[in-house]
CSV table of C-alpha atoms in Angstrom, one decimal:
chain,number,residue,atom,x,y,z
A,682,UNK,CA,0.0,0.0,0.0
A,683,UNK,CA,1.9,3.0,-1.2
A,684,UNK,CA,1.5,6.2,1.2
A,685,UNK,CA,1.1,9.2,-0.4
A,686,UNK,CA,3.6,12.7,0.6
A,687,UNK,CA,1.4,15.4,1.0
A,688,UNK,CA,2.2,18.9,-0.4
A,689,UNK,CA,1.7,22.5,0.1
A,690,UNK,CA,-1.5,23.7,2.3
A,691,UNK,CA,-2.5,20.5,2.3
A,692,UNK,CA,1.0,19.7,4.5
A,693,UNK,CA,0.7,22.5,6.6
A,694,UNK,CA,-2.8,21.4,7.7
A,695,UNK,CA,-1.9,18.2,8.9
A,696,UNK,CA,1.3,19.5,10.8
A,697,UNK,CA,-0.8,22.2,12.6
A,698,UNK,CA,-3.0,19.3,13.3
A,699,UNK,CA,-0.4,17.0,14.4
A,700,UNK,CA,0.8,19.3,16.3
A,701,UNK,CA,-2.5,20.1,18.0
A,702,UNK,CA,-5.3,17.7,17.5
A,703,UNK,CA,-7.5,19.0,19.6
A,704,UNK,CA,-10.6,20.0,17.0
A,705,UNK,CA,-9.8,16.2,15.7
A,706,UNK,CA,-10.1,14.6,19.2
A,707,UNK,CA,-13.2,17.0,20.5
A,708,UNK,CA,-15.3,16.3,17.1
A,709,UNK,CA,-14.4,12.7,17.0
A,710,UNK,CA,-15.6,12.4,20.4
A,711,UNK,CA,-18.6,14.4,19.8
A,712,UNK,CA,-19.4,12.0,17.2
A,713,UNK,CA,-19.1,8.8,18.1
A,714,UNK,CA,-20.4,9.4,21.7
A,715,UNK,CA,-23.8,10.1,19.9
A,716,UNK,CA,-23.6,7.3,18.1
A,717,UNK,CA,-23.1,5.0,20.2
A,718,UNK,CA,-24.6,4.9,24.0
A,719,UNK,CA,-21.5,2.5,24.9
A,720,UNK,CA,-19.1,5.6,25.0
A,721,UNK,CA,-21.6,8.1,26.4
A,722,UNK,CA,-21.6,5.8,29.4
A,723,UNK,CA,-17.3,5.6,29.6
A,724,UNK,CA,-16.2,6.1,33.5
A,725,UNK,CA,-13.7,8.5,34.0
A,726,UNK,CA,-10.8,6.9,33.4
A,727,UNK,CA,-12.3,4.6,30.2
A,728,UNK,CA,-13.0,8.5,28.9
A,729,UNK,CA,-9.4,9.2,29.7
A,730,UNK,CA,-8.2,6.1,27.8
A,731,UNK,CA,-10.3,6.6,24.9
A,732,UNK,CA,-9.8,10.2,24.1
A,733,UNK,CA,-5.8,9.3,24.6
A,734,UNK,CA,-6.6,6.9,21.7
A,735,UNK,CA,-8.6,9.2,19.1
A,736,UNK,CA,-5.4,11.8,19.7
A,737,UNK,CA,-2.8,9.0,18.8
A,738,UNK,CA,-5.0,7.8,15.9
A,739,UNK,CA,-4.9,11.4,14.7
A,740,UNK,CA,-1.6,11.8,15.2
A,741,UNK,CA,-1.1,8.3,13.5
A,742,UNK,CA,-2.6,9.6,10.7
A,743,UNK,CA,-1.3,12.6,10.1
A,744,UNK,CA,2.3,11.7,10.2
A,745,UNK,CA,2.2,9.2,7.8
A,746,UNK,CA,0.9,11.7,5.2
A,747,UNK,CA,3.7,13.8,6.2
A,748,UNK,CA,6.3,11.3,6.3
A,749,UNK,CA,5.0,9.6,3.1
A,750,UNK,CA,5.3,6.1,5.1
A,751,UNK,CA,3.2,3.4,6.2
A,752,UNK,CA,3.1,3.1,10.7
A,753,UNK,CA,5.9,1.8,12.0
A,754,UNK,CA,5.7,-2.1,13.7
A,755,UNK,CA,5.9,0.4,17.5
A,756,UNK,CA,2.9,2.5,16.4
A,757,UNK,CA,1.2,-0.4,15.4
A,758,UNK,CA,1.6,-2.6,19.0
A,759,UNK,CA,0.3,0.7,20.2
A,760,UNK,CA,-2.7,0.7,18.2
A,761,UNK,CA,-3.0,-3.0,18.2
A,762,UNK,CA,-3.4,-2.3,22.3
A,763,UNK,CA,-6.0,0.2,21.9
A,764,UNK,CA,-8.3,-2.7,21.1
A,765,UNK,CA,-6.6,-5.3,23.8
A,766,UNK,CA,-7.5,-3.0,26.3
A,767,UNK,CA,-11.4,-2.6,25.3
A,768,UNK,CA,-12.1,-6.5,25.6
A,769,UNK,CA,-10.8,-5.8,29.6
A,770,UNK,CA,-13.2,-2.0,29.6
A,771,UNK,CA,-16.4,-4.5,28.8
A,772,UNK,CA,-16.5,-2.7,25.1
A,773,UNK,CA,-17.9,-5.1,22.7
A,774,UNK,CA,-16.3,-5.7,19.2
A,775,UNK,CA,-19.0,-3.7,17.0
A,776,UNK,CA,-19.2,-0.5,19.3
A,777,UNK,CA,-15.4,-0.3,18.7
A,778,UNK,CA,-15.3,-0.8,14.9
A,779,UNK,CA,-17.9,1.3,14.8
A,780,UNK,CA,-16.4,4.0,17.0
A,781,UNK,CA,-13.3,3.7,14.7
A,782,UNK,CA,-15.3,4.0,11.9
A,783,UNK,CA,-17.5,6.9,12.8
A,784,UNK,CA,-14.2,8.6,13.9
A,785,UNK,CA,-12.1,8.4,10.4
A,786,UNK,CA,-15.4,9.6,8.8
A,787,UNK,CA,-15.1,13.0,11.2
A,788,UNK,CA,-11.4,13.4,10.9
A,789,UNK,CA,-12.8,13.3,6.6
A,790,UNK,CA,-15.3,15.8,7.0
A,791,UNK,CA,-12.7,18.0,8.7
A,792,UNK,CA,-10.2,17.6,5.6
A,793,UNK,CA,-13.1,18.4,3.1
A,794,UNK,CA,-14.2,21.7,5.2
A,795,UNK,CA,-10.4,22.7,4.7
A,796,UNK,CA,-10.7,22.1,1.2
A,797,UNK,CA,-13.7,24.2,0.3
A,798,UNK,CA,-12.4,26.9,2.3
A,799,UNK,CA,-8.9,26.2,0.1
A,800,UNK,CA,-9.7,24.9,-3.6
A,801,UNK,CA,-5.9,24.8,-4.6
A,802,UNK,CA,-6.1,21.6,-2.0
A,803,UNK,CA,-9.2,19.9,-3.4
A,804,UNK,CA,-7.2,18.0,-6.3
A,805,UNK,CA,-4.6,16.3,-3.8
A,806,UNK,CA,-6.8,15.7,-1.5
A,807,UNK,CA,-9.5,13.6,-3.4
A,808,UNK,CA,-7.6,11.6,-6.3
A,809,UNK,CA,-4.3,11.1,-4.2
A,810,UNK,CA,-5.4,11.5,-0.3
A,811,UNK,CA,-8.8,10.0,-0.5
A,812,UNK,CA,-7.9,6.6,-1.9
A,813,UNK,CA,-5.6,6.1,0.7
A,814,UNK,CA,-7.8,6.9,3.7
A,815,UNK,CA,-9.8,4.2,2.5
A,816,UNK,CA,-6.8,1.4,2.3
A,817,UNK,CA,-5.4,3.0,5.6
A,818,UNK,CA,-8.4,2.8,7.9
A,819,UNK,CA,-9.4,-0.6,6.8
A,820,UNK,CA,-5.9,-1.9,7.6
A,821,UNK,CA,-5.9,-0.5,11.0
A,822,UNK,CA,-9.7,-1.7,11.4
A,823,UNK,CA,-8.1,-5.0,10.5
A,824,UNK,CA,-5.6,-4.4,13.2
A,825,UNK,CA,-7.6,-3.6,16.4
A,826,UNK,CA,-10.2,-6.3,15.3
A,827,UNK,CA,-7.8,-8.4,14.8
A,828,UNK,CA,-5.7,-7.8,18.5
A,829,UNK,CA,-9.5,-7.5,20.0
A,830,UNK,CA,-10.7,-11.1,19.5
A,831,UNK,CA,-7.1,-12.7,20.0
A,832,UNK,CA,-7.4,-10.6,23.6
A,833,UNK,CA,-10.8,-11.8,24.3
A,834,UNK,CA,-9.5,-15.4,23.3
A,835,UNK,CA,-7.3,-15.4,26.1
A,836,UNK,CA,-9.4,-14.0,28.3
A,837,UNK,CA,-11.6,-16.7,27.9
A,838,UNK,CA,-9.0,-19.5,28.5
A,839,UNK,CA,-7.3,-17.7,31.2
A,840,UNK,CA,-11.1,-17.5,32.9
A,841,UNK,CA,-11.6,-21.0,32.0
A,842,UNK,CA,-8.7,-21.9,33.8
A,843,UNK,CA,-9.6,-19.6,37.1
A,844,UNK,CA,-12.9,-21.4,36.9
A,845,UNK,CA,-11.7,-25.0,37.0
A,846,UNK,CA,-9.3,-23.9,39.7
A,847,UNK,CA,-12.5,-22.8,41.3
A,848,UNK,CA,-14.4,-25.6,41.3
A,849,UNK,CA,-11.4,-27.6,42.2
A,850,UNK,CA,-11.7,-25.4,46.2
A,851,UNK,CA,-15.3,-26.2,45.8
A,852,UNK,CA,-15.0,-30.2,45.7
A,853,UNK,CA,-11.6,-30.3,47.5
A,854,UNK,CA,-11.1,-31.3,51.4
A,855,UNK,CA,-9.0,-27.7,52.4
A,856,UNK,CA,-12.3,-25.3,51.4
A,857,UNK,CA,-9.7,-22.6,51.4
A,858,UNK,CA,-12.1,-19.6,52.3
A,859,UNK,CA,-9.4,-17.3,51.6
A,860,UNK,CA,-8.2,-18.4,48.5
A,861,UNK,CA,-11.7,-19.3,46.8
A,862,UNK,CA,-12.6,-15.5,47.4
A,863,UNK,CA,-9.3,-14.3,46.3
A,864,UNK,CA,-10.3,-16.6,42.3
A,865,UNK,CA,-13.6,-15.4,42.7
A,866,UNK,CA,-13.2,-11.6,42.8
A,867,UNK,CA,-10.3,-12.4,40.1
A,868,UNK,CA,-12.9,-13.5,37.4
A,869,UNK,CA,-15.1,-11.5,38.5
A,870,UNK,CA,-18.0,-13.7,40.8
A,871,UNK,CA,-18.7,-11.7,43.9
A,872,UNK,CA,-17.9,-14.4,46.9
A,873,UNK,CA,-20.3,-12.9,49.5
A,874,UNK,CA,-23.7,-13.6,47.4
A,875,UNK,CA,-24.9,-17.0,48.1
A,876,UNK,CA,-25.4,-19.6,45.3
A,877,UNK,CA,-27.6,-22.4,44.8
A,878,UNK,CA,-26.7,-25.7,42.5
A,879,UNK,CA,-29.1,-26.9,39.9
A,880,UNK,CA,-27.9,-30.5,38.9
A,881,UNK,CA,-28.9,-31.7,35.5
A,882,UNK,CA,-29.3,-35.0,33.4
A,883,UNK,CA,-28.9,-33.6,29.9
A,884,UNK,CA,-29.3,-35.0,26.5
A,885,UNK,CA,-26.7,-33.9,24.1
A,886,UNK,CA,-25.3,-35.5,20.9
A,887,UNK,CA,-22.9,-37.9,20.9
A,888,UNK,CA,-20.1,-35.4,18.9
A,889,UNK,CA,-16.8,-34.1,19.5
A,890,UNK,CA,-15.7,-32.5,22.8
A,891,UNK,CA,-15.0,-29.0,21.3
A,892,UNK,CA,-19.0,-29.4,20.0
A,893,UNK,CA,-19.9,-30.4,23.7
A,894,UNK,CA,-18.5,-27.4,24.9
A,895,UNK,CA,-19.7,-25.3,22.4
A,896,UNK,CA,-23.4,-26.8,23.3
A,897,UNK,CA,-23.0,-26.4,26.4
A,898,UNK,CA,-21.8,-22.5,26.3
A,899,UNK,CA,-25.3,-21.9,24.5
A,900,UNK,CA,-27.2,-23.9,27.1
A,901,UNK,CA,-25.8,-21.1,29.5
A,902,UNK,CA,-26.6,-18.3,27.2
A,903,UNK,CA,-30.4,-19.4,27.5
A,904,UNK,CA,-30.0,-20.7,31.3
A,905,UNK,CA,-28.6,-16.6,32.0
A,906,UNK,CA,-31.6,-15.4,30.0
A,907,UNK,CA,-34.1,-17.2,31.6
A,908,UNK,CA,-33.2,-16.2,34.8
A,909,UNK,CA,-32.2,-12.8,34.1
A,910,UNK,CA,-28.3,-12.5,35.1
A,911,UNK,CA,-25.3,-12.5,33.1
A,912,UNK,CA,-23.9,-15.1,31.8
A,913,UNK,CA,-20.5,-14.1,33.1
A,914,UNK,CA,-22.4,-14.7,36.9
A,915,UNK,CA,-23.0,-18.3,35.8
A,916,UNK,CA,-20.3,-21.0,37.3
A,917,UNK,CA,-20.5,-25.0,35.6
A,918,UNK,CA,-18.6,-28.1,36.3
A,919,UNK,CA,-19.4,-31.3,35.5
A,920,UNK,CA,-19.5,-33.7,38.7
A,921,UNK,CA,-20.3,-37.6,38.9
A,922,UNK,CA,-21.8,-37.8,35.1
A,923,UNK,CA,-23.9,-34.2,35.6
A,924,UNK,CA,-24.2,-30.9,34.7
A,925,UNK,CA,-24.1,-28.5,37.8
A,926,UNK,CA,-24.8,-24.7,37.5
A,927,UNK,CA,-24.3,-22.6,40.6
A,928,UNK,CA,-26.5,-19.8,40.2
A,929,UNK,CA,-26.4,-16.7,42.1
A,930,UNK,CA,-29.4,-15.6,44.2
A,931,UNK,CA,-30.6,-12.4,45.7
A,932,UNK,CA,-28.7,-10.9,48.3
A,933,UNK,CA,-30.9,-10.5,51.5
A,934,UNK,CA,-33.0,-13.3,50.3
A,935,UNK,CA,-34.1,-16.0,53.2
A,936,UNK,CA,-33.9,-19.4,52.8
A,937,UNK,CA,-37.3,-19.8,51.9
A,938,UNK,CA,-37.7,-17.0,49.4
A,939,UNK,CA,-34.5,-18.5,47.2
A,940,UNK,CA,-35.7,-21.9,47.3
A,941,UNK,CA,-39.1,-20.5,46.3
A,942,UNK,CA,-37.8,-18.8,43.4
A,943,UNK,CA,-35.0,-21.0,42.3
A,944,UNK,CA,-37.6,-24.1,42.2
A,945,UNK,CA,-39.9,-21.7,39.6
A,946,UNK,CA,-36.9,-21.3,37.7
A,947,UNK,CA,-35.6,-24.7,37.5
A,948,UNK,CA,-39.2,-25.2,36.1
A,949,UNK,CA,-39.3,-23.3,33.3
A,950,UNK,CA,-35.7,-24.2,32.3
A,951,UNK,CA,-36.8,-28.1,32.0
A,952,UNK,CA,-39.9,-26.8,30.1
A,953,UNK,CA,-38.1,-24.7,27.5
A,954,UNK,CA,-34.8,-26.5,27.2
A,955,UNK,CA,-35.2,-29.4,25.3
A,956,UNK,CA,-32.1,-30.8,26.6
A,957,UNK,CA,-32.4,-30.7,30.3
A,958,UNK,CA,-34.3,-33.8,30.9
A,959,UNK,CA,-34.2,-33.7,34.8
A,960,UNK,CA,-33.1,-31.3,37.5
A,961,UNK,CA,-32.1,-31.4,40.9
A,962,UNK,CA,-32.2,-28.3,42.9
A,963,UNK,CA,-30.0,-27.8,46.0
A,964,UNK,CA,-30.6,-25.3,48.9
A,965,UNK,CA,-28.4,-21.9,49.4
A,966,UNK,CA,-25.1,-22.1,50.1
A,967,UNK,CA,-21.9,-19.1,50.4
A,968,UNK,CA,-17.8,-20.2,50.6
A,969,UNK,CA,-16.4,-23.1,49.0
A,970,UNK,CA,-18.3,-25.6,51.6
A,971,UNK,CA,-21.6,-24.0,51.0
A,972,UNK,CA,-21.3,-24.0,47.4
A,973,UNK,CA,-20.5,-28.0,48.1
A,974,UNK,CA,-23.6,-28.7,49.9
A,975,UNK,CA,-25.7,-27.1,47.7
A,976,UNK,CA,-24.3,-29.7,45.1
A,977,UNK,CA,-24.4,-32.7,46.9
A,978,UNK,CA,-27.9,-31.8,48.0
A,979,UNK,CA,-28.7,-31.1,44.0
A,980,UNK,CA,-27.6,-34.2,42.9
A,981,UNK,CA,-28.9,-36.4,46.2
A,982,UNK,CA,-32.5,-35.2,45.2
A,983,UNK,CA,-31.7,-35.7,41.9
A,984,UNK,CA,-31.0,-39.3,42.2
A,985,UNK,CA,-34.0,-40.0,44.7
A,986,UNK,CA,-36.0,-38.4,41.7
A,987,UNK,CA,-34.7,-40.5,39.0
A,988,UNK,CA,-35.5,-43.7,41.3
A,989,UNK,CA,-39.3,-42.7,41.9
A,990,UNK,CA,-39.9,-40.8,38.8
A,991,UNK,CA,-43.4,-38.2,38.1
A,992,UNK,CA,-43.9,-34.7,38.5
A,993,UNK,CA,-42.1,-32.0,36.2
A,994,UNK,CA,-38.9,-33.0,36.0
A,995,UNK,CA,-37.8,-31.2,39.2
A,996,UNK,CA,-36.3,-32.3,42.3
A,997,UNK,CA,-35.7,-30.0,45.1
A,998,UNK,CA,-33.9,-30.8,48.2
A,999,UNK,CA,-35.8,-29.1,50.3
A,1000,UNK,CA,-38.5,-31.2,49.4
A,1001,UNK,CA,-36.5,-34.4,51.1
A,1002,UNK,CA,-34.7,-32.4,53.5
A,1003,UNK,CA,-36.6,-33.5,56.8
A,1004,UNK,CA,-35.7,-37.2,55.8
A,1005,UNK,CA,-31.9,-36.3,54.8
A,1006,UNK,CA,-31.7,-34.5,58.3
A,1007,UNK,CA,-32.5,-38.1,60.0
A,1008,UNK,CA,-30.8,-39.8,58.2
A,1009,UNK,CA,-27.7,-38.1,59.4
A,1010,UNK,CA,-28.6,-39.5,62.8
A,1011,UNK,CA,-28.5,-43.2,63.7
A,1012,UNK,CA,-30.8,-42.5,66.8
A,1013,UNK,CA,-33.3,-40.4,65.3
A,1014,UNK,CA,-33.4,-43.4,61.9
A,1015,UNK,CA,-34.0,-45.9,64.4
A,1016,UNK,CA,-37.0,-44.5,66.1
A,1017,UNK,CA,-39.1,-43.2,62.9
A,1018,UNK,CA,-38.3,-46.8,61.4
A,1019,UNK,CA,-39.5,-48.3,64.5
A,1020,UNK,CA,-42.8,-46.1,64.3
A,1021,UNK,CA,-44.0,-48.0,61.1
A,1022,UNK,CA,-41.8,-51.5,61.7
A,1023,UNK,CA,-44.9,-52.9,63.4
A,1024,UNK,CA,-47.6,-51.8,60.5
A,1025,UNK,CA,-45.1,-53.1,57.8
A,1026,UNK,CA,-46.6,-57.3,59.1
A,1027,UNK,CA,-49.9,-55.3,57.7
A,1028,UNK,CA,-49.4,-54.0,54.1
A,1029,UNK,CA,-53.0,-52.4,54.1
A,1030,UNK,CA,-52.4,-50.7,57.1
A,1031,UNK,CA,-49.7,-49.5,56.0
A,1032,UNK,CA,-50.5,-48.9,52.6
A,1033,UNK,CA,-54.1,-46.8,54.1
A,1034,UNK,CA,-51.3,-44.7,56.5
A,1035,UNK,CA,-48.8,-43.4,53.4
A,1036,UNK,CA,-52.4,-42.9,51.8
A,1037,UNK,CA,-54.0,-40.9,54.3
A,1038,UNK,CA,-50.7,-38.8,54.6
A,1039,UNK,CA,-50.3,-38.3,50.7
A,1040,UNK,CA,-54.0,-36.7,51.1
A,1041,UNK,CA,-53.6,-34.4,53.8
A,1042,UNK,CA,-56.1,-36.2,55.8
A,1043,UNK,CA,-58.9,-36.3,54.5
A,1044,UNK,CA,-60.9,-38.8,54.7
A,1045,UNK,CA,-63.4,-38.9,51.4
A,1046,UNK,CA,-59.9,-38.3,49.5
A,1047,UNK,CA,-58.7,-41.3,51.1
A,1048,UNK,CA,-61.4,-43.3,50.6
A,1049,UNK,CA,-62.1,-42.9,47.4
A,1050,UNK,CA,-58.0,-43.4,46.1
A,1051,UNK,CA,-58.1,-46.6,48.4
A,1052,UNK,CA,-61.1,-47.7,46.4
A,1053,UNK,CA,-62.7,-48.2,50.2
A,1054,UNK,CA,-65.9,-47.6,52.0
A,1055,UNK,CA,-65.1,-44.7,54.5
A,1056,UNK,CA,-66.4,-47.2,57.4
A,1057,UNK,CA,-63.4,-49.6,56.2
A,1058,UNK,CA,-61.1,-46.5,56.5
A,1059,UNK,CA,-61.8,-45.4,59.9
A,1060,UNK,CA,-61.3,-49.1,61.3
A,1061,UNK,CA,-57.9,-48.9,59.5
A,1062,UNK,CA,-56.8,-46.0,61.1
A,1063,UNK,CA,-58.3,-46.6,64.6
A,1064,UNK,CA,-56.4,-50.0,64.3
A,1065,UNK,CA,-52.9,-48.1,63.3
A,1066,UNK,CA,-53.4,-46.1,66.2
A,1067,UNK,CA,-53.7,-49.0,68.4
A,1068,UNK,CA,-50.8,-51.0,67.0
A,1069,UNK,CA,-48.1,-47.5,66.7
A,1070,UNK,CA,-49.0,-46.3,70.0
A,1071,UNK,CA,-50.1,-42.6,68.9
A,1072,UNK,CA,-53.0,-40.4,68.0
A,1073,UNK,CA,-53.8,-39.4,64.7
A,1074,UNK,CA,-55.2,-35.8,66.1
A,1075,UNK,CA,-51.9,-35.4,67.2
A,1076,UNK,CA,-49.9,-33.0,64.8
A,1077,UNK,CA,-46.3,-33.9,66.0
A,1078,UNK,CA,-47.0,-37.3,66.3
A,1079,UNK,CA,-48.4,-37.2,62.5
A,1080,UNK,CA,-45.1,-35.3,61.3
A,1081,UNK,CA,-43.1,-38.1,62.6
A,1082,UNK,CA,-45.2,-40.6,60.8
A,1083,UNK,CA,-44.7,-38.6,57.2
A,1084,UNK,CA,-40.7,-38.4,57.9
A,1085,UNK,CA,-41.1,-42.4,58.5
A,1086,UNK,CA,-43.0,-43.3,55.5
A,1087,UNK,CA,-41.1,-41.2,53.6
A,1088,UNK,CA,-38.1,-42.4,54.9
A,1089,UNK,CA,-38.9,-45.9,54.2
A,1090,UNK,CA,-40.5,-45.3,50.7
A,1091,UNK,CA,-37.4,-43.8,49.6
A,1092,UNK,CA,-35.4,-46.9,50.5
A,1093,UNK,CA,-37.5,-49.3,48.6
């Protein structure tokens, strides 16, 4: 690409203006800024950076008019790190071409104002200047594309790698607090907002691992959609043959109100997803070990879904936690299973007590899904009373009952 040596007015122009391009930088600015919201928005020292880089593209171009030569290989690391550095100031790809763009148009319009004011100019500056604006600011459009997207390449595999170092604290034995907040505010996950884990059975194609990945990236695109974060918020691993997704939930939400929500969520996501197939949802968790539990408690009523099957799809710990709680306690096992063990010589007894619990009590419901008379169901439940020792009136004692059918329902 030969550079053309401008002459005359034409070279005294751009000197002033490489000397001083102020009118260059405050237009260009003016410009692009209301074209694009992106750069209206610029923090202080993102302005800073920006205007720094319309001056040195000014300046850029000037010289090599004066000089008669294309950028040297220093000016053009220097421009090549204009772009670098907006993958890292959150500026996407097309606001910057666009920005560059919008820019070489204003630093034209300036050139032609010059020339109508100075018609001795006007020859040089459209058959031997113009055809080289055109070749030199799609070669440097090239340039900072081209730096931009290798930048945001690494970016990507450095934050890959700060992620699987992640979840490595997350399902190690140290659940080094200090050092999981430390990679978390490094890629940019704030450690202080609690998380809860969705695990998932999912069905994709058999293909190559590069595809898998690729599938899986998109699956988080919608996932992030659906429940309105960014994507960049979103943490995955895969963990005994599933998917897990730690999402982030509300700060200042209770217990309650995240399970609440997250449950509604994992809802839709199995309804409009075609690959989730099931989902288990753990309970709220903050730190490495939090962020542990709320997997293994994903997964654990994922698995006691798969076994029973029906309902949506979903699976939510909290759901199964009463029976997970006793089961963490040999003592507290032994005495709900001892509260059914002398029904289970009676199936029908038995069967009429899971029943009657599954209804809420009632007795018509009961009845009628027992395919009873309600005479026959009240001498079943009298005679339960009898043989357990209890009183159905008796709230506590009925809680204990539903843990203990649960309990042993699960195990079958």
């Amino acid at each position: 690409m030969k550079v053309p040596q401008v002459t005359g007015k034409l070279r005294e122009v751009t000197a002033a203006y490489a000397r001083d391009p102020t009118v260059i930088i405050e237009r260009s600015y003016r410009a692009i800024t209301q074209s694009d919201p992106t750069y209206a928005g610029l923090p202080s020292s993102t302005k800073g950076d920006f205007l720094e880089s319309i001056r040195f593209s000014a300046v850029l171009w000037c010289k090599t008019l004066l000089t008669g030569e294309y950028p040297s290989d220093h000016d053009m690391e220097t421009f090549r790190n204009v772009g670098r550095r907006r993958v890292h100031q959150g500026i996407e790809l097309a606001s910057l071409l666009r920005a560059y763009r919008v820019g070489s148009k204003e630093l034209w319009a300036i050139y032609l104002e010059f020339s109508s004011e100075h018609h001795d100019v006007k020859d040089e500056l459209l058959s031997t200047v113009s055809p080289y604006l055109l070749d030199h600011f799609d070669e440097m459009a090239q340039a900072i594309a081209t730096a931009y997207m290798e930048e945001q390449y690494e970016q990507s595999r450095w934050k890959d790698a700060l992620r699987y170092e992640l979840c490595n604290l997350v399902f190690g034995a140290t659940g080094d607090v200090d050092e999981f907040n430390r990679v978390s505010e490094t890629i940019g996950i704030d450690p202080t907002i609690a998380r809860v884990a969705f695990a998932l059975n999912l069905d994709v194609p058999d293909t190559l691992p590069s595809r898998v990945e690729t599938e899986l990236d998109r699956m988080m695109l919608v996932v992030a959609r659906m429940a309105k974060v960014n994507a960049a918020d979103l943490v995955r691993a895969m963990y005994r043959g599933r998917l897990i997704v730690w999402m982030p939930c509300i700060r200042g939400d209770s217990v309650l109100a995240s399970d609440r929500r997250m449950g509604e969520l994992a809802a839709r996501l199995i309804a409009n997803v075609p690959e989730f197939k099931q989902m288990g949802v753990g309970m709220m968790g903050q730190g490495p070990s939090g962020w542990s539990g709320s997997v293994e408690e994903a997964v654990k009523a994922l698995e006691i879904g798969e076994r029973h099957g029906g309902g949506d799809g979903v699976y939510r710990y909290s759901d199964i936690a009463l029976n997970e709680g006793a089961r963490r306690s040999d003592n507290v096992l032994r005495y709900l299973e001892s509260l059914v063990e002398r029904l289970s010589h009676e199936p029908d007894l038995l069967r009429t007590l899971e029943c009657y619990l599954e209804q809420f009590q009632k007795h018509k419901q009961t009845a009628s899904v027992l395919g009873i008379h309600p005479n026959t169901l009240s001498y079943r439940l009298e005679r339960i009373q009898e043989i357990a020792g209890g009183s159905l009136e008796d709230p506590a004692w009925l809680a204990k009952l539903y843990v203990a059918t649960r309990l042993r329902k699960d195990s079958l």
